């Protein structure tokens, strides 16, 4: 399949910047050329043209921190083990139709789901989306802390088991990327406050964390963590983690340390920890320090109550279709100081880098996969309604089309 797609403008999130009246040559699922429409038309006069000259073309979105296949089906639907992955596929389709063609999915271990990491990989084989899996352990802040791992599946483990070198090596071996491999703080997950009174409690000592990081690094793997609060973040900096997920409550001094050490941050402005989530002002501080920031949903999740940048009127679980909406306030705050390509990177190139797939997608650049959107404006910056995304392409094939 070979064609040139023409747009009102292309926001490439690459060194090419924004190209007005631009075009892109796609062949066999890859981007071959990006440039001005007139130049491409002259260079390739016989190639089929897909005319989207009324619309903006951008890279497709990347949500690098989600819980769509393990926790979401049981939270949203009355599934059984036999129907769990049927529901999961429907959830993935909703994400795809929201402009997301790549996910970072966390597999933590779930008391109701006796599925292995291989089961999850098999369940998504052939689905038109790039899915990376982070295998993890998890501690849930019930009155009696509950601990699970992706390796032990639905069988609970003890707190001591979380630092077992044998178990941690298996987690590291099966992990595709530095997601929240370790939960520094007990999580509220998607439970209401009264059910998780110990959410936020720190699970590990500094020495234990240093040993866990060493195991991952000795195996050639980067390691990420779920963390919030000054003390928890201080421990991650001392231990040498590569990626901080959430980092709610990070101080200005800690932001400086993150920048100095080249650590990446996955911001979750909808929630996900016991503390208020990342505000637009905080995300701007991270960007100003040149920290590679990705904005993610941590879906499915109840939005944190009473924060001014979230528009939700209730605390029902929100999914990947909220990505543009929750990212919008931060992206718009950056508009006066940064260009639209740098801003859009928070939803495209930066999360692709977290996944270790920056050479595959996240930009409109020759040699990368043709994963892109045709929309009424720039996602998150100019549009937040998924209905304003008119076409979605994955590896050059149109997989979603709206009138």
mmCIF file of C-alpha atoms in Angstrom:
data_model
loop_
_atom_site.group_PDB
_atom_site.id
_atom_site.type_symbol
_atom_site.label_atom_id
_atom_site.label_comp_id
_atom_site.label_asym_id
_atom_site.label_seq_id
_atom_site.Cartn_x
_atom_site.Cartn_y
_atom_site.Cartn_z
ATOM 1 C CA UNK A 1 0.000 0.000 0.000
ATOM 2 C CA UNK A 2 1.441 3.331 -1.110
ATOM 3 C CA UNK A 3 -0.137 6.779 -0.893
ATOM 4 C CA UNK A 4 0.469 10.435 -0.124
ATOM 5 C CA UNK A 5 -1.736 11.954 2.553
ATOM 6 C CA UNK A 6 -2.231 15.708 2.349
ATOM 7 C CA UNK A 7 -3.068 17.899 5.342
ATOM 8 C CA UNK A 8 -3.784 21.519 6.124
ATOM 9 C CA UNK A 9 -0.687 21.215 8.253
ATOM 10 C CA UNK A 10 1.508 18.459 9.634
ATOM 11 C CA UNK A 11 2.741 18.746 13.219
ATOM 12 C CA UNK A 12 5.644 16.332 12.954
ATOM 13 C CA UNK A 13 7.114 16.547 16.501
ATOM 14 C CA UNK A 14 10.468 16.233 14.748
ATOM 15 C CA UNK A 15 13.186 18.593 13.547
ATOM 16 C CA UNK A 16 10.939 19.351 10.565
ATOM 17 C CA UNK A 17 8.520 21.133 12.907
ATOM 18 C CA UNK A 18 5.132 22.153 11.555
ATOM 19 C CA UNK A 19 4.648 22.011 7.794
ATOM 20 C CA UNK A 20 1.753 24.053 6.424
ATOM 21 C CA UNK A 21 0.028 22.521 3.399
ATOM 22 C CA UNK A 22 2.070 19.420 4.074
ATOM 23 C CA UNK A 23 2.090 15.873 2.860
ATOM 24 C CA UNK A 24 3.436 12.487 3.824
ATOM 25 C CA UNK A 25 4.371 9.550 1.624
ATOM 26 C CA UNK A 26 3.443 6.225 3.218
ATOM 27 C CA UNK A 27 4.464 2.825 1.868
ATOM 28 C CA UNK A 28 4.201 -0.619 3.449
ATOM 29 C CA UNK A 29 3.231 0.833 6.810
ATOM 30 C CA UNK A 30 6.190 3.201 7.078
ATOM 31 C CA UNK A 31 6.643 6.927 6.539
ATOM 32 C CA UNK A 32 8.890 7.423 3.519
ATOM 33 C CA UNK A 33 8.854 11.185 2.982
ATOM 34 C CA UNK A 34 7.483 14.238 4.801
ATOM 35 C CA UNK A 35 7.366 17.668 3.220
ATOM 36 C CA UNK A 36 5.363 20.335 1.511
ATOM 37 C CA UNK A 37 2.461 19.029 -0.536
ATOM 38 C CA UNK A 38 3.541 20.740 -3.752
ATOM 39 C CA UNK A 39 7.008 19.205 -3.553
ATOM 40 C CA UNK A 40 5.687 15.692 -2.917
ATOM 41 C CA UNK A 41 3.115 16.011 -5.690
ATOM 42 C CA UNK A 42 5.868 16.979 -8.131
ATOM 43 C CA UNK A 43 8.199 14.238 -6.938
ATOM 44 C CA UNK A 44 5.600 11.438 -6.914
ATOM 45 C CA UNK A 45 2.986 12.375 -9.543
ATOM 46 C CA UNK A 46 1.632 8.814 -9.991
ATOM 47 C CA UNK A 47 1.055 7.999 -6.323
ATOM 48 C CA UNK A 48 -2.502 7.875 -4.965
ATOM 49 C CA UNK A 49 -3.476 10.929 -2.905
ATOM 50 C CA UNK A 50 -5.553 10.882 0.271
ATOM 51 C CA UNK A 51 -6.846 14.434 0.517
ATOM 52 C CA UNK A 52 -7.265 15.604 4.121
ATOM 53 C CA UNK A 53 -6.405 19.214 3.348
ATOM 54 C CA UNK A 54 -9.087 20.516 5.736
ATOM 55 C CA UNK A 55 -7.461 18.801 8.693
ATOM 56 C CA UNK A 56 -4.344 18.679 10.849
ATOM 57 C CA UNK A 57 -2.156 15.569 10.740
ATOM 58 C CA UNK A 58 -0.173 14.595 13.839
ATOM 59 C CA UNK A 59 1.475 11.516 15.292
ATOM 60 C CA UNK A 60 -0.974 9.180 17.005
ATOM 61 C CA UNK A 61 -1.150 9.354 20.791
ATOM 62 C CA UNK A 62 0.752 7.138 23.220
ATOM 63 C CA UNK A 63 -0.643 6.393 26.701
ATOM 64 C CA UNK A 64 2.333 4.872 28.508
ATOM 65 C CA UNK A 65 0.698 4.044 31.853
ATOM 66 C CA UNK A 66 -2.581 2.112 31.840
ATOM 67 C CA UNK A 67 -4.376 -0.790 33.536
ATOM 68 C CA UNK A 68 -6.785 -1.710 30.739
ATOM 69 C CA UNK A 69 -6.399 -5.468 30.480
ATOM 70 C CA UNK A 70 -6.020 -6.590 34.085
ATOM 71 C CA UNK A 71 -7.964 -4.296 36.429
ATOM 72 C CA UNK A 72 -10.343 -2.484 34.053
ATOM 73 C CA UNK A 73 -12.501 -5.429 32.865
ATOM 74 C CA UNK A 74 -13.433 -6.486 36.410
ATOM 75 C CA UNK A 75 -13.989 -2.859 37.432
ATOM 76 C CA UNK A 76 -16.224 -1.976 34.496
ATOM 77 C CA UNK A 77 -18.060 -5.165 33.582
ATOM 78 C CA UNK A 78 -19.536 -8.315 35.208
ATOM 79 C CA UNK A 79 -16.929 -10.538 33.593
ATOM 80 C CA UNK A 80 -15.905 -14.095 34.288
ATOM 81 C CA UNK A 81 -12.516 -15.609 33.421
ATOM 82 C CA UNK A 82 -14.080 -16.754 30.140
ATOM 83 C CA UNK A 83 -15.174 -13.225 29.165
ATOM 84 C CA UNK A 84 -12.375 -11.192 30.759
ATOM 85 C CA UNK A 85 -10.372 -10.693 27.581
ATOM 86 C CA UNK A 86 -13.474 -10.086 25.479
ATOM 87 C CA UNK A 87 -14.131 -7.064 27.679
ATOM 88 C CA UNK A 88 -10.452 -6.165 27.474
ATOM 89 C CA UNK A 89 -10.564 -6.072 23.692
ATOM 90 C CA UNK A 90 -13.545 -3.710 23.838
ATOM 91 C CA UNK A 91 -11.621 -1.447 26.200
ATOM 92 C CA UNK A 92 -8.644 -1.461 23.839
ATOM 93 C CA UNK A 93 -10.909 -0.517 20.942
ATOM 94 C CA UNK A 94 -12.182 2.476 22.908
ATOM 95 C CA UNK A 95 -8.586 3.562 23.474
ATOM 96 C CA UNK A 96 -7.809 3.111 19.779
ATOM 97 C CA UNK A 97 -10.837 5.157 18.755
ATOM 98 C CA UNK A 98 -9.560 7.920 21.070
ATOM 99 C CA UNK A 99 -6.424 8.334 18.951
ATOM 100 C CA UNK A 100 -4.145 6.054 20.960
ATOM 101 C CA UNK A 101 -2.172 3.534 18.910
ATOM 102 C CA UNK A 102 0.393 2.577 21.566
ATOM 103 C CA UNK A 103 0.005 1.669 25.229
ATOM 104 C CA UNK A 104 2.191 0.948 28.213
ATOM 105 C CA UNK A 105 0.172 -1.605 30.164
ATOM 106 C CA UNK A 106 0.930 -2.571 33.772
ATOM 107 C CA UNK A 107 0.464 -6.211 34.837
ATOM 108 C CA UNK A 108 0.531 -6.271 38.619
ATOM 109 C CA UNK A 109 -1.264 -9.426 39.733
ATOM 110 C CA UNK A 110 -4.986 -9.338 40.537
ATOM 111 C CA UNK A 111 -6.863 -11.419 43.135
ATOM 112 C CA UNK A 112 -9.591 -12.302 40.631
ATOM 113 C CA UNK A 113 -7.411 -12.896 37.579
ATOM 114 C CA UNK A 114 -5.317 -16.023 37.359
ATOM 115 C CA UNK A 115 -3.683 -14.973 34.111
ATOM 116 C CA UNK A 116 0.005 -15.074 33.243
ATOM 117 C CA UNK A 117 1.885 -12.403 31.333
ATOM 118 C CA UNK A 118 1.830 -14.810 28.389
ATOM 119 C CA UNK A 119 -1.980 -14.849 28.548
ATOM 120 C CA UNK A 120 -2.053 -11.058 28.265
ATOM 121 C CA UNK A 121 0.365 -11.041 25.359
ATOM 122 C CA UNK A 122 -1.628 -13.694 23.552
ATOM 123 C CA UNK A 123 -4.906 -11.833 24.159
ATOM 124 C CA UNK A 124 -3.724 -8.761 22.234
ATOM 125 C CA UNK A 125 -1.907 -10.537 19.414
ATOM 126 C CA UNK A 126 -3.193 -9.160 16.141
ATOM 127 C CA UNK A 127 -4.936 -6.137 17.666
ATOM 128 C CA UNK A 128 -4.025 -2.968 15.704
ATOM 129 C CA UNK A 129 -2.133 -1.317 18.540
ATOM 130 C CA UNK A 130 1.402 -1.468 19.901
ATOM 131 C CA UNK A 131 1.233 -2.681 23.517
ATOM 132 C CA UNK A 132 4.235 -2.845 25.830
ATOM 133 C CA UNK A 133 3.875 -4.649 29.146
ATOM 134 C CA UNK A 134 5.486 -3.664 32.421
ATOM 135 C CA UNK A 135 5.487 -6.579 34.840
ATOM 136 C CA UNK A 136 5.273 -5.392 38.427
ATOM 137 C CA UNK A 137 4.548 -6.092 42.043
ATOM 138 C CA UNK A 138 1.825 -4.103 43.759
ATOM 139 C CA UNK A 139 0.884 -3.182 47.328
ATOM 140 C CA UNK A 140 -2.703 -2.080 47.935
ATOM 141 C CA UNK A 141 -3.464 0.111 50.943
ATOM 142 C CA UNK A 142 -6.255 -1.898 52.545
ATOM 143 C CA UNK A 143 -6.408 -1.975 56.352
ATOM 144 C CA UNK A 144 -4.372 -5.151 55.960
ATOM 145 C CA UNK A 145 -1.930 -4.426 53.149
ATOM 146 C CA UNK A 146 -2.363 -6.728 50.148
ATOM 147 C CA UNK A 147 0.584 -7.623 47.945
ATOM 148 C CA UNK A 148 0.475 -9.270 44.514
ATOM 149 C CA UNK A 149 2.888 -9.731 41.620
ATOM 150 C CA UNK A 150 2.598 -10.348 37.915
ATOM 151 C CA UNK A 151 4.523 -13.588 38.374
ATOM 152 C CA UNK A 152 2.388 -15.072 41.170
ATOM 153 C CA UNK A 153 -0.798 -13.866 39.423
ATOM 154 C CA UNK A 154 -3.881 -14.138 41.672
ATOM 155 C CA UNK A 155 -1.967 -15.544 44.641
ATOM 156 C CA UNK A 156 -1.156 -12.957 47.301
ATOM 157 C CA UNK A 157 2.409 -12.713 48.571
ATOM 158 C CA UNK A 158 3.920 -11.389 51.792
ATOM 159 C CA UNK A 159 5.773 -8.106 52.112
ATOM 160 C CA UNK A 160 9.010 -10.070 52.519
ATOM 161 C CA UNK A 161 8.359 -11.809 49.189
ATOM 162 C CA UNK A 162 8.483 -8.446 47.425
ATOM 163 C CA UNK A 163 12.254 -8.318 47.921
ATOM 164 C CA UNK A 164 12.931 -11.946 46.972
ATOM 165 C CA UNK A 165 15.732 -11.812 44.410
ATOM 166 C CA UNK A 166 14.297 -14.843 42.624
ATOM 167 C CA UNK A 167 10.886 -13.221 42.227
ATOM 168 C CA UNK A 168 12.266 -9.797 41.330
ATOM 169 C CA UNK A 169 14.503 -11.312 38.635
ATOM 170 C CA UNK A 170 11.457 -12.957 37.059
ATOM 171 C CA UNK A 171 9.581 -9.639 37.137
ATOM 172 C CA UNK A 172 12.527 -7.875 35.502
ATOM 173 C CA UNK A 173 12.961 -10.617 32.901
ATOM 174 C CA UNK A 174 9.348 -10.343 31.743
ATOM 175 C CA UNK A 175 9.089 -6.541 31.740
ATOM 176 C CA UNK A 176 9.174 -4.717 28.411
ATOM 177 C CA UNK A 177 9.797 -1.233 29.782
ATOM 178 C CA UNK A 178 10.195 0.755 33.022
ATOM 179 C CA UNK A 179 6.590 1.047 34.105
ATOM 180 C CA UNK A 180 5.618 1.039 37.769
ATOM 181 C CA UNK A 181 7.661 -2.118 38.372
ATOM 182 C CA UNK A 182 7.788 -1.367 42.114
ATOM 183 C CA UNK A 183 5.209 0.427 44.273
ATOM 184 C CA UNK A 184 7.170 2.576 46.721
ATOM 185 C CA UNK A 185 3.892 3.629 48.343
ATOM 186 C CA UNK A 186 0.848 1.470 48.915
ATOM 187 C CA UNK A 187 -1.671 2.435 46.265
ATOM 188 C CA UNK A 188 -5.323 3.392 46.605
ATOM 189 C CA UNK A 189 -5.740 1.712 43.184
ATOM 190 C CA UNK A 190 -9.258 2.592 42.023
ATOM 191 C CA UNK A 191 -10.892 2.042 45.407
ATOM 192 C CA UNK A 192 -12.664 4.703 47.476
ATOM 193 C CA UNK A 193 -10.742 6.335 50.332
ATOM 194 C CA UNK A 194 -12.486 4.448 53.141
ATOM 195 C CA UNK A 195 -11.426 1.084 51.683
ATOM 196 C CA UNK A 196 -7.711 1.945 51.485
ATOM 197 C CA UNK A 197 -6.775 3.733 54.730
ATOM 198 C CA UNK A 198 -3.104 2.774 54.354
ATOM 199 C CA UNK A 199 -2.693 4.223 50.861
ATOM 200 C CA UNK A 200 0.562 6.143 50.709
ATOM 201 C CA UNK A 201 2.387 4.022 53.279
ATOM 202 C CA UNK A 202 5.998 3.432 52.226
ATOM 203 C CA UNK A 203 6.659 -0.258 51.628
ATOM 204 C CA UNK A 204 10.457 -0.498 51.234
ATOM 205 C CA UNK A 205 13.619 0.666 52.959
ATOM 206 C CA UNK A 206 16.322 2.538 51.074
ATOM 207 C CA UNK A 207 18.610 -0.507 51.126
ATOM 208 C CA UNK A 208 15.877 -2.758 49.743
ATOM 209 C CA UNK A 209 15.187 -0.334 46.911
ATOM 210 C CA UNK A 210 18.873 -0.095 46.036
ATOM 211 C CA UNK A 211 19.027 -3.884 45.826
ATOM 212 C CA UNK A 212 15.940 -4.026 43.586
ATOM 213 C CA UNK A 213 17.349 -1.383 41.254
ATOM 214 C CA UNK A 214 20.631 -3.293 41.088
ATOM 215 C CA UNK A 215 18.840 -6.478 40.048
ATOM 216 C CA UNK A 216 17.092 -4.723 37.155
ATOM 217 C CA UNK A 217 20.236 -2.907 36.037
ATOM 218 C CA UNK A 218 22.394 -6.036 36.219
ATOM 219 C CA UNK A 219 19.872 -7.693 33.889
ATOM 220 C CA UNK A 220 20.165 -4.786 31.447
ATOM 221 C CA UNK A 221 16.684 -3.479 32.285
ATOM 222 C CA UNK A 222 15.566 -0.001 33.296
ATOM 223 C CA UNK A 223 13.259 0.215 36.287
ATOM 224 C CA UNK A 224 10.322 2.493 37.027
ATOM 225 C CA UNK A 225 8.241 2.959 40.138
ATOM 226 C CA UNK A 226 4.933 4.177 41.503
ATOM 227 C CA UNK A 227 5.834 6.943 43.918
ATOM 228 C CA UNK A 228 4.360 10.009 45.615
ATOM 229 C CA UNK A 229 5.377 12.314 48.437
ATOM 230 C CA UNK A 230 8.658 13.960 49.368
ATOM 231 C CA UNK A 231 9.983 11.001 51.386
ATOM 232 C CA UNK A 232 9.102 8.408 48.759
ATOM 233 C CA UNK A 233 10.634 10.450 45.950
ATOM 234 C CA UNK A 234 13.755 10.988 48.050
ATOM 235 C CA UNK A 235 14.127 7.213 48.335
ATOM 236 C CA UNK A 236 13.837 6.749 44.559
ATOM 237 C CA UNK A 237 16.526 9.343 43.930
ATOM 238 C CA UNK A 238 18.852 7.659 46.417
ATOM 239 C CA UNK A 239 18.169 4.232 44.916
ATOM 240 C CA UNK A 240 18.712 5.230 41.268
ATOM 241 C CA UNK A 241 15.365 4.594 39.566
ATOM 242 C CA UNK A 242 15.165 5.435 35.862
ATOM 243 C CA UNK A 243 11.503 6.504 35.583
ATOM 244 C CA UNK A 244 9.168 7.985 38.189
ATOM 245 C CA UNK A 245 5.483 7.371 37.620
ATOM 246 C CA UNK A 246 3.202 9.978 39.200
ATOM 247 C CA UNK A 247 5.781 11.778 41.403
ATOM 248 C CA UNK A 248 2.873 13.595 43.028
ATOM 249 C CA UNK A 249 4.109 16.024 45.672
ATOM 250 C CA UNK A 250 7.577 16.426 44.160
ATOM 251 C CA UNK A 251 9.480 19.423 45.551
ATOM 252 C CA UNK A 252 11.375 22.043 43.552
ATOM 253 C CA UNK A 253 14.683 20.695 44.871
ATOM 254 C CA UNK A 254 13.726 17.179 43.820
ATOM 255 C CA UNK A 255 12.789 18.468 40.361
ATOM 256 C CA UNK A 256 16.325 19.839 40.086
ATOM 257 C CA UNK A 257 17.777 16.472 41.096
ATOM 258 C CA UNK A 258 15.602 14.623 38.582
ATOM 259 C CA UNK A 259 16.815 16.964 35.843
ATOM 260 C CA UNK A 260 20.467 16.551 36.816
ATOM 261 C CA UNK A 261 20.224 12.756 36.788
ATOM 262 C CA UNK A 262 18.347 12.412 33.493
ATOM 263 C CA UNK A 263 15.350 10.707 35.081
ATOM 264 C CA UNK A 264 12.086 10.583 33.142
ATOM 265 C CA UNK A 265 8.677 11.315 34.668
ATOM 266 C CA UNK A 266 5.248 10.017 33.737
ATOM 267 C CA UNK A 267 2.781 12.623 34.990
ATOM 268 C CA UNK A 268 -0.776 11.563 35.787
ATOM 269 C CA UNK A 269 -2.938 14.682 36.249
ATOM 270 C CA UNK A 270 -6.086 12.619 36.865
ATOM 271 C CA UNK A 271 -4.818 10.878 40.001
ATOM 272 C CA UNK A 272 -3.400 7.473 40.868
ATOM 273 C CA UNK A 273 -1.822 7.991 44.300
ATOM 274 C CA UNK A 274 -2.868 9.121 47.773
ATOM 275 C CA UNK A 275 -1.831 12.721 47.015
ATOM 276 C CA UNK A 276 -3.264 15.407 44.705
ATOM 277 C CA UNK A 277 -2.091 14.688 41.142
ATOM 278 C CA UNK A 278 0.288 16.639 38.912
ATOM 279 C CA UNK A 279 -1.025 20.145 38.304
ATOM 280 C CA UNK A 280 -0.463 22.078 35.070
ATOM 281 C CA UNK A 281 1.920 24.361 36.959
ATOM 282 C CA UNK A 282 3.950 21.390 38.193
ATOM 283 C CA UNK A 283 4.121 19.856 34.730
ATOM 284 C CA UNK A 284 5.323 23.195 33.376
ATOM 285 C CA UNK A 285 8.117 23.237 35.972
ATOM 286 C CA UNK A 286 9.218 19.779 34.832
ATOM 287 C CA UNK A 287 9.254 20.840 31.190
ATOM 288 C CA UNK A 288 11.170 24.026 32.002
ATOM 289 C CA UNK A 289 13.895 21.878 33.571
ATOM 290 C CA UNK A 290 14.072 19.887 30.307
ATOM 291 C CA UNK A 291 12.873 16.711 32.013
ATOM 292 C CA UNK A 292 11.320 14.317 29.469
ATOM 293 C CA UNK A 293 7.703 14.391 30.670
ATOM 294 C CA UNK A 294 4.936 12.122 29.451
ATOM 295 C CA UNK A 295 1.292 12.669 30.347
ATOM 296 C CA UNK A 296 -0.715 9.520 30.923
ATOM 297 C CA UNK A 297 -4.129 8.478 32.218
ATOM 298 C CA UNK A 298 -3.337 5.590 34.605
ATOM 299 C CA UNK A 299 -6.774 4.443 33.437
ATOM 300 C CA UNK A 300 -9.212 3.226 34.484
ATOM 301 C CA UNK A 301 -9.238 5.557 37.449
ATOM 302 C CA UNK A 302 -11.609 7.738 39.463
ATOM 303 C CA UNK A 303 -10.514 11.369 39.025
ATOM 304 C CA UNK A 304 -9.019 12.968 42.119
ATOM 305 C CA UNK A 305 -11.674 15.124 43.798
ATOM 306 C CA UNK A 306 -11.736 18.921 43.801
ATOM 307 C CA UNK A 307 -8.729 19.890 41.738
ATOM 308 C CA UNK A 308 -9.359 22.844 39.415
ATOM 309 C CA UNK A 309 -7.820 21.421 36.228
ATOM 310 C CA UNK A 310 -10.128 18.381 36.064
ATOM 311 C CA UNK A 311 -13.557 19.038 34.497
ATOM 312 C CA UNK A 312 -15.323 15.902 35.733
ATOM 313 C CA UNK A 313 -18.536 16.244 37.711
ATOM 314 C CA UNK A 314 -18.396 12.799 39.321
ATOM 315 C CA UNK A 315 -15.864 10.186 40.378
ATOM 316 C CA UNK A 316 -16.856 7.439 37.983
ATOM 317 C CA UNK A 317 -13.931 5.600 36.442
ATOM 318 C CA UNK A 318 -12.355 7.450 33.508
ATOM 319 C CA UNK A 319 -10.463 5.831 30.667
ATOM 320 C CA UNK A 320 -8.034 6.596 27.846
ATOM 321 C CA UNK A 321 -10.681 8.678 26.057
ATOM 322 C CA UNK A 322 -9.888 11.290 28.745
ATOM 323 C CA UNK A 323 -6.218 11.640 27.749
ATOM 324 C CA UNK A 324 -6.574 14.815 25.697
ATOM 325 C CA UNK A 325 -8.970 16.310 28.228
ATOM 326 C CA UNK A 326 -6.705 15.849 31.248
ATOM 327 C CA UNK A 327 -3.581 16.886 29.312
ATOM 328 C CA UNK A 328 -5.193 20.008 27.848
ATOM 329 C CA UNK A 329 -4.697 22.414 30.787
ATOM 330 C CA UNK A 330 -0.974 21.630 31.041
ATOM 331 C CA UNK A 331 -0.445 21.811 27.288
ATOM 332 C CA UNK A 332 -2.239 25.148 27.020
ATOM 333 C CA UNK A 333 -0.209 26.570 29.905
ATOM 334 C CA UNK A 334 2.961 25.768 27.938
ATOM 335 C CA UNK A 335 1.714 27.506 24.797
ATOM 336 C CA UNK A 336 3.258 30.907 25.545
ATOM 337 C CA UNK A 337 6.763 29.504 26.009
ATOM 338 C CA UNK A 338 6.984 26.453 23.731
ATOM 339 C CA UNK A 339 6.051 25.589 20.171
ATOM 340 C CA UNK A 340 3.284 23.158 19.341
ATOM 341 C CA UNK A 341 5.687 20.365 18.386
ATOM 342 C CA UNK A 342 7.451 20.449 21.755
ATOM 343 C CA UNK A 343 4.103 20.501 23.548
ATOM 344 C CA UNK A 344 2.575 17.637 21.576
ATOM 345 C CA UNK A 345 5.648 15.541 22.446
ATOM 346 C CA UNK A 346 4.130 15.072 25.921
ATOM 347 C CA UNK A 347 1.509 12.794 24.340
ATOM 348 C CA UNK A 348 3.582 11.283 21.515
ATOM 349 C CA UNK A 349 7.387 11.287 21.350
ATOM 350 C CA UNK A 350 8.108 11.381 25.092
ATOM 351 C CA UNK A 351 5.912 8.394 26.022
ATOM 352 C CA UNK A 352 7.283 6.514 23.002
ATOM 353 C CA UNK A 353 10.721 7.065 24.526
ATOM 354 C CA UNK A 354 9.517 5.735 27.907
ATOM 355 C CA UNK A 355 8.449 2.572 26.096
ATOM 356 C CA UNK A 356 11.852 2.349 24.419
ATOM 357 C CA UNK A 357 10.198 2.714 21.018
ATOM 358 C CA UNK A 358 11.187 6.218 19.988
ATOM 359 C CA UNK A 359 12.718 4.749 16.811
ATOM 360 C CA UNK A 360 9.390 3.119 15.943
ATOM 361 C CA UNK A 361 6.750 5.815 16.445
ATOM 362 C CA UNK A 362 5.860 9.089 18.184
ATOM 363 C CA UNK A 363 6.902 11.410 15.349
ATOM 364 C CA UNK A 364 6.088 11.967 11.687
ATOM 365 C CA UNK A 365 9.527 11.135 10.391
ATOM 366 C CA UNK A 366 10.863 9.001 7.543
ATOM 367 C CA UNK A 367 11.584 5.452 8.650
ATOM 368 C CA UNK A 368 9.053 5.422 11.488
ATOM 369 C CA UNK A 369 5.749 3.585 11.528
ATOM 370 C CA UNK A 370 2.863 5.483 9.936
ATOM 371 C CA UNK A 371 0.827 5.841 13.124
ATOM 372 C CA UNK A 372 -0.985 9.143 12.790
ATOM 373 C CA UNK A 373 -4.173 11.113 13.292
ATOM 374 C CA UNK A 374 -6.262 13.294 11.008
ATOM 375 C CA UNK A 375 -8.049 15.755 13.261
ATOM 376 C CA UNK A 376 -9.729 19.135 13.518
ATOM 377 C CA UNK A 377 -6.827 20.463 15.567
ATOM 378 C CA UNK A 378 -3.786 19.520 17.618
ATOM 379 C CA UNK A 379 -4.733 16.903 20.239
ATOM 380 C CA UNK A 380 -4.780 18.290 23.764
ATOM 381 C CA UNK A 381 -3.724 21.739 22.635
ATOM 382 C CA UNK A 382 -6.577 22.658 20.297
ATOM 383 C CA UNK A 383 -8.999 19.748 20.656
ATOM 384 C CA UNK A 384 -9.997 17.535 23.592
ATOM 385 C CA UNK A 385 -13.086 15.761 22.222
ATOM 386 C CA UNK A 386 -12.337 12.391 20.605
ATOM 387 C CA UNK A 387 -15.090 13.071 18.060
ATOM 388 C CA UNK A 388 -12.790 15.747 16.593
ATOM 389 C CA UNK A 389 -10.343 13.020 15.553
ATOM 390 C CA UNK A 390 -11.608 12.062 12.111
ATOM 391 C CA UNK A 391 -9.235 9.309 11.012
ATOM 392 C CA UNK A 392 -6.736 7.118 12.823
ATOM 393 C CA UNK A 393 -3.997 5.199 11.028
ATOM 394 C CA UNK A 394 -1.916 2.364 12.438
ATOM 395 C CA UNK A 395 1.098 1.206 10.447
ATOM 396 C CA UNK A 396 -0.321 3.003 7.426
ATOM 397 C CA UNK A 397 -3.753 1.370 7.573
ATOM 398 C CA UNK A 398 -6.824 3.412 8.411
ATOM 399 C CA UNK A 399 -8.373 1.735 11.462
ATOM 400 C CA UNK A 400 -10.892 4.410 12.577
ATOM 401 C CA UNK A 401 -12.948 6.805 10.496
ATOM 402 C CA UNK A 402 -15.591 9.312 11.654
ATOM 403 C CA UNK A 403 -17.930 11.332 9.447
#
